[in-house]
C-alpha positions as a printed NumPy array, in Angstrom:
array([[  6.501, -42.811,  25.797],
       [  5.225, -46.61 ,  26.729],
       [  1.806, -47.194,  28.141],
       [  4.142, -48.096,  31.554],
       [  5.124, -44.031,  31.794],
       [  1.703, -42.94 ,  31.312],
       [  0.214, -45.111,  33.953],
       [  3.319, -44.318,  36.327],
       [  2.798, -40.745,  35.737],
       [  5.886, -40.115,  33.836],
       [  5.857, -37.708,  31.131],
       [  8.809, -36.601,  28.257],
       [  9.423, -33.254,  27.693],
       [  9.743, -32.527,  24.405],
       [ 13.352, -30.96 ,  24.2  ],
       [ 13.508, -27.583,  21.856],
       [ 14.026, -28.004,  18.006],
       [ 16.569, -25.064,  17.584],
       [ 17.414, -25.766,  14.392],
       [ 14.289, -24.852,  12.465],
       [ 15.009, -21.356,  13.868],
       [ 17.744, -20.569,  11.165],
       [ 14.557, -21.084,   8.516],
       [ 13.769, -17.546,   9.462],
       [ 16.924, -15.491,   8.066],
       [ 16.385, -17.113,   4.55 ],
       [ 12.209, -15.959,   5.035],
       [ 13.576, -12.671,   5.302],
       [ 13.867, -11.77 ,   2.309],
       [ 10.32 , -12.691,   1.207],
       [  8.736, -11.311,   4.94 ],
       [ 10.344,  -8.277,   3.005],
       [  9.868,  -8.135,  -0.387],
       [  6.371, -10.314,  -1.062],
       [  4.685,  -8.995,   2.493],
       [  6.034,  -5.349,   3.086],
       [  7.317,  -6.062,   6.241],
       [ 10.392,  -4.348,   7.58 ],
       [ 13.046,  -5.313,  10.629],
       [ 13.122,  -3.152,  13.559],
       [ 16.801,  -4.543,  14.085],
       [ 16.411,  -6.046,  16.896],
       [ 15.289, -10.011,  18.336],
       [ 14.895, -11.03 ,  21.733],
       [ 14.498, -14.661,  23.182],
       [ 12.362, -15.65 ,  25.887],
       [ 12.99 , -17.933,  29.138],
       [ 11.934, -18.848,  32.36 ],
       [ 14.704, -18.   ,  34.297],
       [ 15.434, -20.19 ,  38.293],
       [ 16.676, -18.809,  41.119],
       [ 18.823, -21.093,  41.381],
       [ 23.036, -20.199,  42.014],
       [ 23.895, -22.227,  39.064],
       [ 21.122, -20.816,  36.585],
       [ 22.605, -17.258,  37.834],
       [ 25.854, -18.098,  37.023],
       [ 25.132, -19.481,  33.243],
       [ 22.969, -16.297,  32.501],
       [ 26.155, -14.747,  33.607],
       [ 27.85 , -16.642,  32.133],
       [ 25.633, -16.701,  28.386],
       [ 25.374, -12.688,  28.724],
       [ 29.445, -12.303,  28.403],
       [ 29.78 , -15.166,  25.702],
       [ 27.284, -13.592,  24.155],
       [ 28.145, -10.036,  24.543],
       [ 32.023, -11.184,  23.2  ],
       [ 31.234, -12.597,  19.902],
       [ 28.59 , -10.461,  19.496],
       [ 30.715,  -7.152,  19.685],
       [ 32.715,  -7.888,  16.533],
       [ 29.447,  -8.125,  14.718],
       [ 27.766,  -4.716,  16.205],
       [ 25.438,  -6.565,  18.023],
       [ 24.189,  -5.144,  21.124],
       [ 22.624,  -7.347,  24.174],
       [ 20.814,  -6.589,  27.535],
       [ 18.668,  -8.302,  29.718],
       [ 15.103,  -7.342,  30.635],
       [ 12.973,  -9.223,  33.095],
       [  8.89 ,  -8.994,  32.692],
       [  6.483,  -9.444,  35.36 ],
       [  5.483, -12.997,  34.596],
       [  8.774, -14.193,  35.89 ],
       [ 10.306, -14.836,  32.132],
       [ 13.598, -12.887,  31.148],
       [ 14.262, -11.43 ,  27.708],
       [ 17.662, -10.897,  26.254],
       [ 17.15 ,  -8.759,  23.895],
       [ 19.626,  -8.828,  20.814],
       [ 19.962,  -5.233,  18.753],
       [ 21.874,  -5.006,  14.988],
       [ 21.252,  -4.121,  11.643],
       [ 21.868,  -7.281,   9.811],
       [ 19.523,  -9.424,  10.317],
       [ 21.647, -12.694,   9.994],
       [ 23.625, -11.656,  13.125],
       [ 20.016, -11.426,  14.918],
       [ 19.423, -15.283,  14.14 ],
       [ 22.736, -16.319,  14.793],
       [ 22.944, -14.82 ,  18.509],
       [ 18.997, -15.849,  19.277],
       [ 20.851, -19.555,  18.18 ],
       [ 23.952, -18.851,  20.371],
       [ 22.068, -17.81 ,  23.101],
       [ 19.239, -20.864,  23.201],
       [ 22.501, -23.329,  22.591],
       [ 24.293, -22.365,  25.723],
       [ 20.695, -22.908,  27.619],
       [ 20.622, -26.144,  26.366],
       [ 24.462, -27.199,  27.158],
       [ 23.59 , -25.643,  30.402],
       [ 21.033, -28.398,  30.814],
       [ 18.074, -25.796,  30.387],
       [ 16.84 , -25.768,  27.419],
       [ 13.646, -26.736,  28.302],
       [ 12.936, -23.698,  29.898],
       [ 13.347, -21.875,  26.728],
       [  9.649, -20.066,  25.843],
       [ 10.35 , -18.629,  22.403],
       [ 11.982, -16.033,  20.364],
       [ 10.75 , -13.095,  18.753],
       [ 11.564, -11.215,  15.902],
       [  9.403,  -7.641,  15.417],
       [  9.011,  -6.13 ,  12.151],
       [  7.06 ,  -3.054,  11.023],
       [  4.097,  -3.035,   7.929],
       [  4.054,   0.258,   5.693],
       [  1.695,   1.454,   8.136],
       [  4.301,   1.235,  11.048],
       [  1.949,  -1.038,  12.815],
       [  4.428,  -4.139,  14.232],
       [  4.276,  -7.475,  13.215],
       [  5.964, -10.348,  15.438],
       [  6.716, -13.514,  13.978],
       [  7.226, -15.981,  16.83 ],
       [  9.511, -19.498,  17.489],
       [  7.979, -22.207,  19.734],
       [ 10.997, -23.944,  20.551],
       [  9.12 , -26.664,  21.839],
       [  6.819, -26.71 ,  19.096],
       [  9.829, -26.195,  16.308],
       [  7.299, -23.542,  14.247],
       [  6.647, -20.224,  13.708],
       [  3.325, -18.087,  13.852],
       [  2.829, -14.478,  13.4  ],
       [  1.46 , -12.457,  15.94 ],
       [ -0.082,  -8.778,  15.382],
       [ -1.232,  -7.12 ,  18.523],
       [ -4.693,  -4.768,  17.288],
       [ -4.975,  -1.328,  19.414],
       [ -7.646,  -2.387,  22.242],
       [ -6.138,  -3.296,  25.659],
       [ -4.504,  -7.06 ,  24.566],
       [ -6.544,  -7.612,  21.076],
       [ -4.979,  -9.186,  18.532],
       [ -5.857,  -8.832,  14.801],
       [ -6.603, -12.423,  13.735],
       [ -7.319, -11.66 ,  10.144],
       [ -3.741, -10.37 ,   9.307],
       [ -2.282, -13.201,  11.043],
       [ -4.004, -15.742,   9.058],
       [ -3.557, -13.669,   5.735],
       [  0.226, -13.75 ,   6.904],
       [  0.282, -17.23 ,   7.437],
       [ -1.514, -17.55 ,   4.181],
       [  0.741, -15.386,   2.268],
       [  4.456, -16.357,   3.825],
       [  3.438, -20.311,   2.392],
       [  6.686, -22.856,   2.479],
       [  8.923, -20.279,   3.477],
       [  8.897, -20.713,   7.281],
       [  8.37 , -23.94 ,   8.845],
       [  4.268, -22.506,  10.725],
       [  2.543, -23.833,  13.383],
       [ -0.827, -25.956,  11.761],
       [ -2.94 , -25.274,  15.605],
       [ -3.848, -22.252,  15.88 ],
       [ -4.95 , -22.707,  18.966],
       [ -1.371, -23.243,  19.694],
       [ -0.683, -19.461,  18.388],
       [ -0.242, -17.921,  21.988],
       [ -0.243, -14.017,  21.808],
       [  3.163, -12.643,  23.835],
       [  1.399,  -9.049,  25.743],
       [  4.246,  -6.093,  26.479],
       [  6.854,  -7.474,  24.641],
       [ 10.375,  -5.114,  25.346],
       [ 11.032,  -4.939,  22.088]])
């Protein structure tokens, strides 16, 4: 961006860094083994979805292409919205390689679709010994993870486990260094 777009107003949006996102399926195995942590089977991604005719017709569209080379795999899909206006598909299946594959498939069709910039994140929920859950979050923006662990008051979050988790998962994922930029997702459907 040139010092001629800033003073004309014009701002880049930074388009999302899918790619990064596969860095989660080989963390698996130490979000499992080193940290206790266990996969619900299930993965959702996040959007802002338009009201547009066309946006309708991809999410269509991305729900059926998804849905078809999903089924051969086991993996189920459906489609929640929330009351901030975002819509969740929601990805269900026991291996969790097939999870990170159709979060990929589904954030790739955004983008051909020419919306990939309303992609918000993806989620993947896993369980400590204690049953308590543990989300670890993709900014697609952004291109990094951060855990997130909701505490029990009414939208508290446990800060100390997410550092010690950030702490403890080291080189395996590709983390978020603001935490500021560590935004806590409230009533995920997941």
């Amino acid at each position: 961006m040139g010092l001629f777009d800033v003073l004309r107003g014009k701002r880049e949006l930074k388009q999302p860094a899918s790619d990064r996102l596969f860095a989660m399926a080989t963390a698996y195995v130490a979000l499992e083994g080193s940290l206790g942590l266990k996969t619900t089977g299930s993965a959702a991604i996040v959007f802002q979805q338009l009201e547009t005719s066309d946006f309708a017709t991809l999410a269509k569209d991305m729900q059926e292409l998804i849905g078809a080379t999903t089924e051969e795999a086991g993996t189920q899909v459906e489609t929640k919205a929330d009351t901030f206006g975002y819509r969740w598909m929601i990805l269900r299946d026991s291996d969790f390689e097939d999870l990170v594959t159709g979060i990929n498939a589904i954030s790739g069709e955004l983008e051909v679709g020419g919306y990939g910039d309303r992609i918000l994140a993806a989620v993947f929920p896993f369980e400590d010994e204690t049953g308590r859950r543990v989300y670890w979050i993709y900014n697609y923006k952004r291109g990094a993870f951060y855990p997130f662990v909701p505490a029990g008051g009414e939208q508290q979050r446990d800060n100390e486990r997410e550092l010690r988790f950030k702490a403890q998962i080291g080189p395996e994922l590709p983390l978020e260094p603001e935490l500021e930029r560590w935004f806590p997702l409230w009533d995920i459907p997941l």
